[in-house]
Amino acid sequence: MKSFDEIAKRVLKQARSDEQVEVVISRGTEVDVVAYAGDVESLTTAESSGIGVRLIHDYRTGFASAGTLDDAAVEDLLEEARSNAAVSDADEFAGLAEPDGVRPCALELVSTELASVPLEKKVAAALELERQTKARDVRISGVERAGYGDYRVESLIATNTGIWAESAATTSYLTVGVLATQGTETQTGWGYAIGRGFEDLDFEEASSHAVLRATELLGAIQPKSTRTTIVFDADTSPAIYGALAAAVNGENMAKGRSFFQGKLDEKVAVPGFSLRDDPTDARAYGASIYDGEGLATRRNTLIEGGVLRDLLCDTYAAKRLGRRPNGAASRPGFRGGPSAGARAIAVDPGTKTLEELVADTPQGILIRSLLGVSTGGINAVNGSVSLGATGIAIEDGELAGPLREFTIASTVQEMLLGIVAIGSEVHWRAGSVAGVPMVVGEMAVSGS
Amino acid sequence: MNEALHGSSLAGSSSSPLVNTDVIEAAIADGLRRGGSFVEIFVEDQSSLSASLDDNTIESVYSTRRRGAGIRVIEGEATGFAHTSDLSPEGLGRAIEAAAVQATRSNKGVRTVGLESPKRVTTAQVIETWPQTVAKAEKVALLTRANDAAREASRTGKGAISQVSVAYSDTVRNVQIANSEGVHVTEEQVRTGFAVSCLASRGDLVQTGFSSLRQTKGFEVLLAAEAEDVAREAARVALLKLEAQPAPSGPMPVVIHKGAGGVLFHEACGHGLEADGIAKGASVFTGRRGEQVASPLVSLVDDGTMAGEWGSYGVDDEGHQAQRNMLIHDGELTDYMWDHLRAVKVGRESSGNGRRQSYEHLPMVRMTNTFVAPGSLDPDELITNTPHGLYVVGFGGGNVETATGDFVFSLTEAYLIENGRVTAPVRDAVLMGNGPEVLTHIDGVANDFSFGWGGTCGKNGQSVPVGLGQPTLRVPTGLTVGGTAA
């Protein structure tokens, strides 16, 4: 098997002197075990690799990718990208990243022990997760899916503009979905644990979370329509922070797709609200040494003290806005091109635990799950929010009965200005956004 | 003029399988020898071209190739799965070994299966213009035409189209599926998609509109003025929403325009009728076959054979012929949807619903084109007989909690119904309810019908194309509108 180095150099050598060429190569291995009813339901092992080529000539961009590192496939890619560039439009802002002198941070994202964990131990983990979850509560009528998985990805981004960024990371995870039944009613709950290696996984965290979420919803009723205080927990707050990540995206801003249009250096949130994207934080699932264009990642402060301070910019967005790229290109692997995007968004935590936040709320709803987040419930362009939800009623600072079949509505802009408190726990989860509890003074609740 | 426009089909005529029959046969025999009771090889070679325009510029043109094999070995309750992009006999051999080791630890003795040369599946899908035969420049030109058409839709004084993005994609997917039960088929699946998103602005107000055309067809779907039509529709919705008032909140009767609500039945009912969820007790429809689960006006069908529809195919990703399956007939739950694994467990045939995103994924039960069959009423009467309510003409996406059937959908185009007449447009709303309850409440089904946009259905991390459709119908109770009006 050829080395990344060899493949990349071979492709870059094909570039003509007036072409900018970028090569992205990745190779990965994965294991996935699913347990069901005390047995292994499925076990997947796989190796995959692929390469993508981006070519810019005369300000025109073309891409080509292949899900293999076969010589023959690699050989054709540059020519294919070239022919694609020929039919796209010239864009004066098109261009590859160039080294900007920022040194990559030191991050260890590879678990060295993961490779030596035998398959049997991983299979046993899935089975144990199922057993443990089932035993946790008599109302658990079934474990729909309990699984262990891990993967290792190595990648290289190299360009003929001087970028050479090699990195590797491992991830392992547990996921469990349960059914809780009481009479004829069934509710579901999910839990997971995630880490760099096998030893990082907390079985208790995954199983107890799933069981609590399913059982606490049993007997849920539909609330009356009202306006009330909404408490988001660490599972549900990322939906809102995710919309902010889209609004501080430089490309969205340049193209009129951000509800923060014209708000740079203006107040957009309460003074206690600060938002940062920091992929150099090793705790973040999206932690990374390099961004999707091969620039060093860095800590970017986007909102500080309620004032919009910065935008996430890849090279393209930066050129459009007359700014500098800040290591904030994201990329969907070798199959896609880069675009500005967050990797590790987190809100600065407050001082109170979720329990204390609930205790401080005379009347409201603790939101436990949201429906419709990625299917139009939050409009990242104009900020409108209208989401299905489940949750627990809060009466006089105490958790009262469970609620389902209701929606909460507002706009992200109003919510930011109506924040009452931010919680103290920062929960790093799968994806690019940390869960940090948040209390919003008032939102419209639609129910019966 | 591109000579290919004259209709030859370069790709359609290829008859050599992706992997030779003897290699497949040997690999399956190897899997059986290693103790599997069922061995399957799914080979896929997919080429796609996608192009996107944004902010008046054709930003990227992208070619993608994906080629490899997924190997499944089943023994007892356990499935072993391995995939590889190496289609050589050695590559397949390693994947077979990995899958077999996972599925079994015993040796069940030697069994071999003789395979015929692959049977090329004939389907209802007729591809007139194979995408590989159309010049890239011609595909890309559609983007510009659509962009122009959308921007021309601006209305003086009433708001302007301020941003347009357009995406074109075509996919040619060759599959070869063989298993230890003697199945050996190949099929070439062609899909073409076109989508337009618009922003309309007036002052500080910004609204979005979206429209798409997705078909299991070739480039012919875009040869007439369809690209412009899609663009004008997206622009119309965005501009309309500038005029719309915030939606009301609370329970109210809802009339759903034909084609708009297929997604609701897909999410809120279809997913609950998938045999994998049924088997795990994770569906409200578990154990209810033969029962009246819906209003007698409702018949729900899943049909993978419909020519050109987004969720159609000749064979599913397990080599079973696509078929038409009646799920609910006159309100009675008649059947679930099945894949190989679930069907074998209860001793029946698969219903042709075993699908996977790619060779890198295990198949599972998935819908194809799911729709409510037309009834007998005049659609206009459904509105005139509704004193007060909401008329929904466009749905965005939605989510459902399959164990409870609770769902929520965002609305992209909706109007108030006042005194039996459609009046003001409303915006920023979601529709919420419970799937099984809604089914029982439906009190009027019209004699019209339309398929809505083809969609992408996600389940357990895998996405597949699906079709959706329904006649105009009324849900008098059980739906709650979540709007922002005070």
mmCIF file of N, CA and C in Angstrom, chain B residues 74-177:
data_model
loop_
_atom_site.group_PDB
_atom_site.id
_atom_site.type_symbol
_atom_site.label_atom_id
_atom_site.label_comp_id
_atom_site.label_asym_id
_atom_site.label_seq_id
_atom_site.Cartn_x
_atom_site.Cartn_y
_atom_site.Cartn_z
ATOM 1 N N ILE B 74 -24.636 -14.570 7.922
ATOM 2 C CA ILE B 74 -25.562 -14.723 9.045
ATOM 3 C C ILE B 74 -25.495 -16.151 9.553
ATOM 4 N N GLU B 75 -25.432 -16.290 10.860
ATOM 5 C CA GLU B 75 -25.527 -17.606 11.482
ATOM 6 C C GLU B 75 -26.334 -17.435 12.758
ATOM 7 N N GLY B 76 -27.435 -18.144 12.849
ATOM 8 C CA GLY B 76 -28.308 -17.993 14.016
ATOM 9 C C GLY B 76 -28.789 -16.554 14.098
ATOM 10 N N GLU B 77 -28.639 -15.953 15.278
ATOM 11 C CA GLU B 77 -29.114 -14.587 15.474
ATOM 12 C C GLU B 77 -28.066 -13.558 15.076
ATOM 13 N N ALA B 78 -26.869 -14.034 14.782
ATOM 14 C CA ALA B 78 -25.764 -13.093 14.586
ATOM 15 C C ALA B 78 -25.498 -12.803 13.115
ATOM 16 N N THR B 79 -25.266 -11.544 12.838
ATOM 17 C CA THR B 79 -24.869 -11.120 11.502
ATOM 18 C C THR B 79 -23.448 -10.584 11.560
ATOM 19 N N GLY B 80 -22.595 -11.109 10.717
ATOM 20 C CA GLY B 80 -21.261 -10.539 10.580
ATOM 21 C C GLY B 80 -21.238 -9.723 9.302
ATOM 22 N N PHE B 81 -20.580 -8.576 9.346
ATOM 23 C CA PHE B 81 -20.573 -7.710 8.167
ATOM 24 C C PHE B 81 -19.196 -7.115 7.980
ATOM 25 N N ALA B 82 -18.743 -7.099 6.749
ATOM 26 C CA ALA B 82 -17.464 -6.451 6.449
ATOM 27 C C ALA B 82 -17.605 -5.804 5.084
ATOM 28 N N HIS B 83 -16.941 -4.700 4.893
ATOM 29 C CA HIS B 83 -16.976 -4.118 3.553
ATOM 30 C C HIS B 83 -15.579 -3.740 3.106
ATOM 31 N N THR B 84 -15.428 -3.687 1.810
ATOM 32 C CA THR B 84 -14.102 -3.432 1.262
ATOM 33 C C THR B 84 -14.225 -2.703 -0.073
ATOM 34 N N SER B 85 -13.230 -1.878 -0.383
ATOM 35 C CA SER B 85 -13.230 -1.252 -1.702
ATOM 36 C C SER B 85 -12.334 -2.040 -2.662
ATOM 37 N N ASP B 86 -11.839 -3.149 -2.170
ATOM 38 C CA ASP B 86 -10.980 -4.019 -2.985
ATOM 39 C C ASP B 86 -11.827 -5.161 -3.557
ATOM 40 N N LEU B 87 -12.122 -5.095 -4.857
ATOM 41 C CA LEU B 87 -13.024 -6.084 -5.469
ATOM 42 C C LEU B 87 -12.273 -7.277 -6.073
ATOM 43 N N SER B 88 -10.990 -7.378 -5.786
ATOM 44 C CA SER B 88 -10.237 -8.536 -6.289
ATOM 45 C C SER B 88 -10.661 -9.774 -5.500
ATOM 46 N N PRO B 89 -10.403 -10.989 -6.042
ATOM 47 C CA PRO B 89 -10.734 -12.210 -5.299
ATOM 48 C C PRO B 89 -10.114 -12.191 -3.894
ATOM 49 N N GLU B 90 -8.895 -11.645 -3.779
ATOM 50 C CA GLU B 90 -8.233 -11.603 -2.473
ATOM 51 C C GLU B 90 -8.951 -10.636 -1.529
ATOM 52 N N GLY B 91 -9.335 -9.484 -2.077
ATOM 53 C CA GLY B 91 -10.035 -8.486 -1.257
ATOM 54 C C GLY B 91 -11.363 -9.028 -0.747
ATOM 55 N N LEU B 92 -12.117 -9.657 -1.645
ATOM 56 C CA LEU B 92 -13.400 -10.235 -1.249
ATOM 57 C C LEU B 92 -13.177 -11.354 -0.238
ATOM 58 N N GLY B 93 -12.102 -12.129 -0.452
ATOM 59 C CA GLY B 93 -11.792 -13.234 0.452
ATOM 60 C C GLY B 93 -11.559 -12.747 1.878
ATOM 61 N N ARG B 94 -10.810 -11.643 2.001
ATOM 62 C CA ARG B 94 -10.535 -11.107 3.338
ATOM 63 C C ARG B 94 -11.824 -10.621 4.001
ATOM 64 N N ALA B 95 -12.699 -10.003 3.198
ATOM 65 C CA ALA B 95 -13.954 -9.500 3.767
ATOM 66 C C ALA B 95 -14.859 -10.659 4.184
ATOM 67 N N ILE B 96 -14.888 -11.706 3.371
ATOM 68 C CA ILE B 96 -15.686 -12.887 3.713
ATOM 69 C C ILE B 96 -15.188 -13.474 5.039
ATOM 70 N N GLU B 97 -13.894 -13.576 5.156
ATOM 71 C CA GLU B 97 -13.331 -14.155 6.371
ATOM 72 C C GLU B 97 -13.708 -13.316 7.593
ATOM 73 N N ALA B 98 -13.565 -11.993 7.438
ATOM 74 C CA ALA B 98 -13.873 -11.108 8.568
ATOM 75 C C ALA B 98 -15.347 -11.235 8.960
ATOM 76 N N ALA B 99 -16.233 -11.244 7.964
ATOM 77 C CA ALA B 99 -17.671 -11.322 8.262
ATOM 78 C C ALA B 99 -18.016 -12.665 8.891
ATOM 79 N N ALA B 100 -17.394 -13.733 8.366
ATOM 80 C CA ALA B 100 -17.724 -15.070 8.851
ATOM 81 C C ALA B 100 -17.227 -15.279 10.272
ATOM 82 N N VAL B 101 -16.024 -14.775 10.554
ATOM 83 C CA VAL B 101 -15.469 -14.919 11.895
ATOM 84 C C VAL B 101 -16.409 -14.261 12.906
ATOM 85 N N GLN B 102 -17.011 -13.153 12.468
ATOM 86 C CA GLN B 102 -17.889 -12.425 13.370
ATOM 87 C C GLN B 102 -19.212 -13.141 13.584
ATOM 88 N N ALA B 103 -19.703 -13.762 12.527
ATOM 89 C CA ALA B 103 -21.034 -14.360 12.623
ATOM 90 C C ALA B 103 -21.000 -15.706 13.336
ATOM 91 N N THR B 104 -19.902 -16.374 13.248
ATOM 92 C CA THR B 104 -19.909 -17.757 13.719
ATOM 93 C C THR B 104 -18.577 -18.145 14.320
ATOM 94 N N ARG B 105 -18.614 -19.051 15.240
ATOM 95 C CA ARG B 105 -17.361 -19.595 15.748
ATOM 96 C C ARG B 105 -17.334 -21.104 15.570
ATOM 97 N N SER B 106 -18.304 -21.605 14.854
ATOM 98 C CA SER B 106 -18.348 -23.057 14.633
ATOM 99 C C SER B 106 -18.232 -23.348 13.142
ATOM 100 N N ASN B 107 -17.868 -24.563 12.825
ATOM 101 C CA ASN B 107 -17.804 -24.946 11.425
ATOM 102 C C ASN B 107 -18.942 -25.906 11.116
ATOM 103 N N LYS B 108 -19.821 -25.461 10.235
ATOM 104 C CA LYS B 108 -21.021 -26.240 9.960
ATOM 105 C C LYS B 108 -20.864 -27.232 8.805
ATOM 106 N N GLY B 109 -19.623 -27.491 8.377
ATOM 107 C CA GLY B 109 -19.447 -28.412 7.262
ATOM 108 C C GLY B 109 -19.570 -27.684 5.941
ATOM 109 N N VAL B 110 -19.347 -28.410 4.890
ATOM 110 C CA VAL B 110 -19.213 -27.780 3.580
ATOM 111 C C VAL B 110 -20.534 -27.747 2.829
ATOM 112 N N ARG B 111 -20.857 -26.590 2.320
ATOM 113 C CA ARG B 111 -22.036 -26.451 1.479
ATOM 114 C C ARG B 111 -21.639 -25.500 0.356
ATOM 115 N N THR B 112 -22.054 -25.771 -0.843
ATOM 116 C CA THR B 112 -21.751 -24.833 -1.914
ATOM 117 C C THR B 112 -23.040 -24.480 -2.638
ATOM 118 N N VAL B 113 -23.001 -23.353 -3.293
ATOM 119 C CA VAL B 113 -24.164 -22.895 -4.052
ATOM 120 C C VAL B 113 -23.713 -22.590 -5.463
ATOM 121 N N GLY B 114 -24.411 -23.147 -6.433
ATOM 122 C CA GLY B 114 -24.080 -22.834 -7.811
ATOM 123 C C GLY B 114 -24.880 -21.625 -8.255
ATOM 124 N N LEU B 115 -24.189 -20.616 -8.777
ATOM 125 C CA LEU B 115 -24.903 -19.421 -9.213
ATOM 126 C C LEU B 115 -24.971 -19.374 -10.728
ATOM 127 N N GLU B 116 -26.092 -18.935 -11.221
ATOM 128 C CA GLU B 116 -26.210 -18.624 -12.650
ATOM 129 C C GLU B 116 -25.464 -17.303 -12.876
ATOM 130 N N SER B 117 -25.196 -16.992 -14.122
ATOM 131 C CA SER B 117 -24.706 -15.650 -14.432
ATOM 132 C C SER B 117 -25.763 -14.673 -13.933
ATOM 133 N N PRO B 118 -25.352 -13.476 -13.554
ATOM 134 C CA PRO B 118 -26.334 -12.579 -12.956
ATOM 135 C C PRO B 118 -27.478 -12.272 -13.906
ATOM 136 N N LYS B 119 -28.658 -12.233 -13.332
ATOM 137 C CA LYS B 119 -29.849 -11.901 -14.109
ATOM 138 C C LYS B 119 -29.976 -10.385 -14.073
ATOM 139 N N ARG B 120 -30.014 -9.789 -15.249
ATOM 140 C CA ARG B 120 -30.158 -8.342 -15.294
ATOM 141 C C ARG B 120 -31.620 -8.020 -15.067
ATOM 142 N N VAL B 121 -31.896 -7.229 -14.050
ATOM 143 C CA VAL B 121 -33.284 -6.991 -13.676
ATOM 144 C C VAL B 121 -33.927 -6.017 -14.650
ATOM 145 N N THR B 122 -35.078 -6.380 -15.130
ATOM 146 C CA THR B 122 -35.825 -5.432 -15.947
ATOM 147 C C THR B 122 -36.805 -4.742 -15.027
ATOM 148 N N THR B 123 -36.944 -3.456 -15.193
ATOM 149 C CA THR B 123 -37.778 -2.705 -14.257
ATOM 150 C C THR B 123 -38.711 -1.792 -15.025
ATOM 151 N N ALA B 124 -39.569 -1.127 -14.261
ATOM 152 C CA ALA B 124 -40.479 -0.151 -14.858
ATOM 153 C C ALA B 124 -39.744 1.142 -15.175
ATOM 154 N N GLN B 125 -38.477 1.246 -14.733
ATOM 155 C CA GLN B 125 -37.755 2.497 -14.930
ATOM 156 C C GLN B 125 -37.222 2.561 -16.362
ATOM 157 N N VAL B 126 -37.618 3.596 -17.065
ATOM 158 C CA VAL B 126 -37.124 3.781 -18.423
ATOM 159 C C VAL B 126 -36.247 5.026 -18.427
ATOM 160 N N ILE B 127 -34.991 4.837 -18.738
ATOM 161 C CA ILE B 127 -34.073 5.975 -18.768
ATOM 162 C C ILE B 127 -33.921 6.391 -20.223
ATOM 163 N N GLU B 128 -34.311 7.604 -20.540
ATOM 164 C CA GLU B 128 -34.217 8.057 -21.930
ATOM 165 C C GLU B 128 -32.857 8.666 -22.224
ATOM 166 N N THR B 129 -32.395 9.517 -21.319
ATOM 167 C CA THR B 129 -31.116 10.187 -21.562
ATOM 168 C C THR B 129 -30.179 9.904 -20.403
ATOM 169 N N TRP B 130 -29.250 8.994 -20.625
ATOM 170 C CA TRP B 130 -28.315 8.628 -19.560
ATOM 171 C C TRP B 130 -27.445 9.816 -19.202
ATOM 172 N N PRO B 131 -27.279 10.098 -17.927
ATOM 173 C CA PRO B 131 -26.532 11.288 -17.534
ATOM 174 C C PRO B 131 -25.108 11.316 -18.069
ATOM 175 N N GLN B 132 -24.485 10.139 -18.233
ATOM 176 C CA GLN B 132 -23.097 10.128 -18.712
ATOM 177 C C GLN B 132 -22.997 10.631 -20.144
ATOM 178 N N THR B 133 -24.140 10.678 -20.838
ATOM 179 C CA THR B 133 -24.098 11.071 -22.241
ATOM 180 C C THR B 133 -24.350 12.561 -22.441
ATOM 181 N N VAL B 134 -24.556 13.275 -21.341
ATOM 182 C CA VAL B 134 -24.840 14.707 -21.440
ATOM 183 C C VAL B 134 -23.599 15.485 -21.017
ATOM 184 N N ALA B 135 -23.246 16.481 -21.813
ATOM 185 C CA ALA B 135 -22.045 17.264 -21.502
ATOM 186 C C ALA B 135 -22.208 17.989 -20.173
ATOM 187 N N LYS B 136 -21.113 18.091 -19.416
ATOM 188 C CA LYS B 136 -21.170 18.798 -18.130
ATOM 189 C C LYS B 136 -21.657 20.230 -18.311
ATOM 190 N N ALA B 137 -21.209 20.858 -19.381
ATOM 191 C CA ALA B 137 -21.578 22.261 -19.597
ATOM 192 C C ALA B 137 -23.091 22.406 -19.713
ATOM 193 N N GLU B 138 -23.715 21.394 -20.277
ATOM 194 C CA GLU B 138 -25.171 21.462 -20.430
ATOM 195 C C GLU B 138 -25.872 21.321 -19.079
ATOM 196 N N LYS B 139 -25.345 20.462 -18.225
ATOM 197 C CA LYS B 139 -25.921 20.304 -16.887
ATOM 198 C C LYS B 139 -25.756 21.601 -16.090
ATOM 199 N N VAL B 140 -24.560 22.142 -16.181
ATOM 200 C CA VAL B 140 -24.243 23.339 -15.411
ATOM 201 C C VAL B 140 -25.080 24.544 -15.881
ATOM 202 N N ALA B 141 -25.395 24.560 -17.161
ATOM 203 C CA ALA B 141 -26.191 25.665 -17.699
ATOM 204 C C ALA B 141 -27.569 25.739 -17.038
ATOM 205 N N LEU B 142 -28.079 24.594 -16.573
ATOM 206 C CA LEU B 142 -29.371 24.580 -15.899
ATOM 207 C C LEU B 142 -29.351 25.447 -14.642
ATOM 208 N N LEU B 143 -28.199 25.456 -13.977
ATOM 209 C CA LEU B 143 -28.096 26.194 -12.727
ATOM 210 C C LEU B 143 -28.301 27.683 -12.978
ATOM 211 N N THR B 144 -27.651 28.168 -14.021
ATOM 212 C CA THR B 144 -27.747 29.580 -14.348
ATOM 213 C C THR B 144 -29.166 29.945 -14.768
ATOM 214 N N ARG B 145 -29.778 29.074 -15.571
ATOM 215 C CA ARG B 145 -31.158 29.337 -15.999
ATOM 216 C C ARG B 145 -32.092 29.414 -14.799
ATOM 217 N N ALA B 146 -31.900 28.501 -13.862
ATOM 218 C CA ALA B 146 -32.758 28.487 -12.674
ATOM 219 C C ALA B 146 -32.517 29.735 -11.823
ATOM 220 N N ASN B 147 -31.267 30.103 -11.677
ATOM 221 C CA ASN B 147 -30.930 31.298 -10.899
ATOM 222 C C ASN B 147 -31.614 32.529 -11.499
ATOM 223 N N ASP B 148 -31.526 32.657 -12.818
ATOM 224 C CA ASP B 148 -32.155 33.803 -13.486
ATOM 225 C C ASP B 148 -33.664 33.793 -13.282
ATOM 226 N N ALA B 149 -34.265 32.610 -13.430
ATOM 227 C CA ALA B 149 -35.722 32.515 -13.310
ATOM 228 C C ALA B 149 -36.168 32.905 -11.906
ATOM 229 N N ALA B 150 -35.422 32.462 -10.898
ATOM 230 C CA ALA B 150 -35.799 32.782 -9.516
ATOM 231 C C ALA B 150 -35.688 34.286 -9.273
ATOM 232 N N ARG B 151 -34.598 34.876 -9.743
ATOM 233 C CA ARG B 151 -34.395 36.305 -9.470
ATOM 234 C C ARG B 151 -35.394 37.190 -10.222
ATOM 235 N N GLU B 152 -35.845 36.696 -11.366
ATOM 236 C CA GLU B 152 -36.842 37.467 -12.120
ATOM 237 C C GLU B 152 -38.184 37.502 -11.400
ATOM 238 N N ALA B 153 -38.354 36.622 -10.426
ATOM 239 C CA ALA B 153 -39.645 36.542 -9.749
ATOM 240 C C ALA B 153 -39.862 37.657 -8.733
ATOM 241 N N SER B 154 -38.823 38.468 -8.466
ATOM 242 C CA SER B 154 -38.972 39.563 -7.506
ATOM 243 C C SER B 154 -40.164 40.426 -7.864
ATOM 244 N N ARG B 155 -40.886 40.860 -6.840
ATOM 245 C CA ARG B 155 -42.061 41.695 -7.097
ATOM 246 C C ARG B 155 -41.788 43.115 -6.644
ATOM 247 N N THR B 156 -42.030 44.040 -7.512
ATOM 248 C CA THR B 156 -41.764 45.438 -7.189
ATOM 249 C C THR B 156 -42.532 45.840 -5.942
ATOM 250 N N GLY B 157 -41.811 46.405 -4.976
ATOM 251 C CA GLY B 157 -42.468 46.931 -3.776
ATOM 252 C C GLY B 157 -42.864 45.870 -2.775
ATOM 253 N N LYS B 158 -42.898 44.598 -3.221
ATOM 254 C CA LYS B 158 -43.359 43.555 -2.307
ATOM 255 C C LYS B 158 -42.230 42.639 -1.869
ATOM 256 N N GLY B 159 -41.025 43.036 -2.175
ATOM 257 C CA GLY B 159 -39.902 42.216 -1.749
ATOM 258 C C GLY B 159 -39.156 41.655 -2.937
ATOM 259 N N ALA B 160 -37.890 41.342 -2.699
ATOM 260 C CA ALA B 160 -37.041 40.866 -3.780
ATOM 261 C C ALA B 160 -36.410 39.540 -3.405
ATOM 262 N N ILE B 161 -36.108 38.754 -4.421
ATOM 263 C CA ILE B 161 -35.326 37.547 -4.187
ATOM 264 C C ILE B 161 -33.890 38.007 -3.968
ATOM 265 N N SER B 162 -33.379 37.818 -2.760
ATOM 266 C CA SER B 162 -32.080 38.382 -2.420
ATOM 267 C C SER B 162 -30.954 37.358 -2.503
ATOM 268 N N GLN B 163 -31.290 36.089 -2.523
ATOM 269 C CA GLN B 163 -30.245 35.083 -2.639
ATOM 270 C C GLN B 163 -30.849 33.803 -3.219
ATOM 271 N N VAL B 164 -30.077 33.136 -4.057
ATOM 272 C CA VAL B 164 -30.553 31.900 -4.683
ATOM 273 C C VAL B 164 -29.429 30.878 -4.633
ATOM 274 N N SER B 165 -29.738 29.669 -4.233
ATOM 275 C CA SER B 165 -28.770 28.593 -4.434
ATOM 276 C C SER B 165 -29.463 27.445 -5.155
ATOM 277 N N VAL B 166 -28.711 26.820 -6.047
ATOM 278 C CA VAL B 166 -29.266 25.793 -6.920
ATOM 279 C C VAL B 166 -28.331 24.591 -6.890
ATOM 280 N N ALA B 167 -28.903 23.405 -6.823
ATOM 281 C CA ALA B 167 -28.058 22.209 -6.823
ATOM 282 C C ALA B 167 -28.582 21.185 -7.820
ATOM 283 N N TYR B 168 -27.669 20.668 -8.612
ATOM 284 C CA TYR B 168 -27.992 19.607 -9.562
ATOM 285 C C TYR B 168 -27.212 18.366 -9.155
ATOM 286 N N SER B 169 -27.817 17.198 -9.284
ATOM 287 C CA SER B 169 -27.024 15.986 -9.110
ATOM 288 C C SER B 169 -27.579 14.845 -9.937
ATOM 289 N N ASP B 170 -26.693 14.037 -10.443
ATOM 290 C CA ASP B 170 -27.140 12.789 -11.063
ATOM 291 C C ASP B 170 -26.273 11.657 -10.544
ATOM 292 N N THR B 171 -26.902 10.493 -10.462
ATOM 293 C CA THR B 171 -26.225 9.338 -9.901
ATOM 294 C C THR B 171 -26.525 8.118 -10.745
ATOM 295 N N VAL B 172 -25.492 7.406 -11.112
ATOM 296 C CA VAL B 172 -25.663 6.116 -11.777
ATOM 297 C C VAL B 172 -25.106 5.070 -10.840
ATOM 298 N N ARG B 173 -25.971 4.195 -10.389
ATOM 299 C CA ARG B 173 -25.592 3.217 -9.369
ATOM 300 C C ARG B 173 -25.763 1.817 -9.931
ATOM 301 N N ASN B 174 -24.648 1.140 -10.139
ATOM 302 C CA ASN B 174 -24.692 -0.255 -10.573
ATOM 303 C C ASN B 174 -24.576 -1.155 -9.364
ATOM 304 N N VAL B 175 -25.525 -2.068 -9.215
ATOM 305 C CA VAL B 175 -25.426 -3.015 -8.109
ATOM 306 C C VAL B 175 -25.415 -4.439 -8.643
ATOM 307 N N GLN B 176 -24.729 -5.292 -7.929
ATOM 308 C CA GLN B 176 -24.706 -6.719 -8.220
ATOM 309 C C GLN B 176 -24.893 -7.410 -6.875
ATOM 310 N N ILE B 177 -25.914 -8.232 -6.774
ATOM 311 C CA ILE B 177 -26.240 -8.848 -5.489
ATOM 312 C C ILE B 177 -26.333 -10.351 -5.672
#
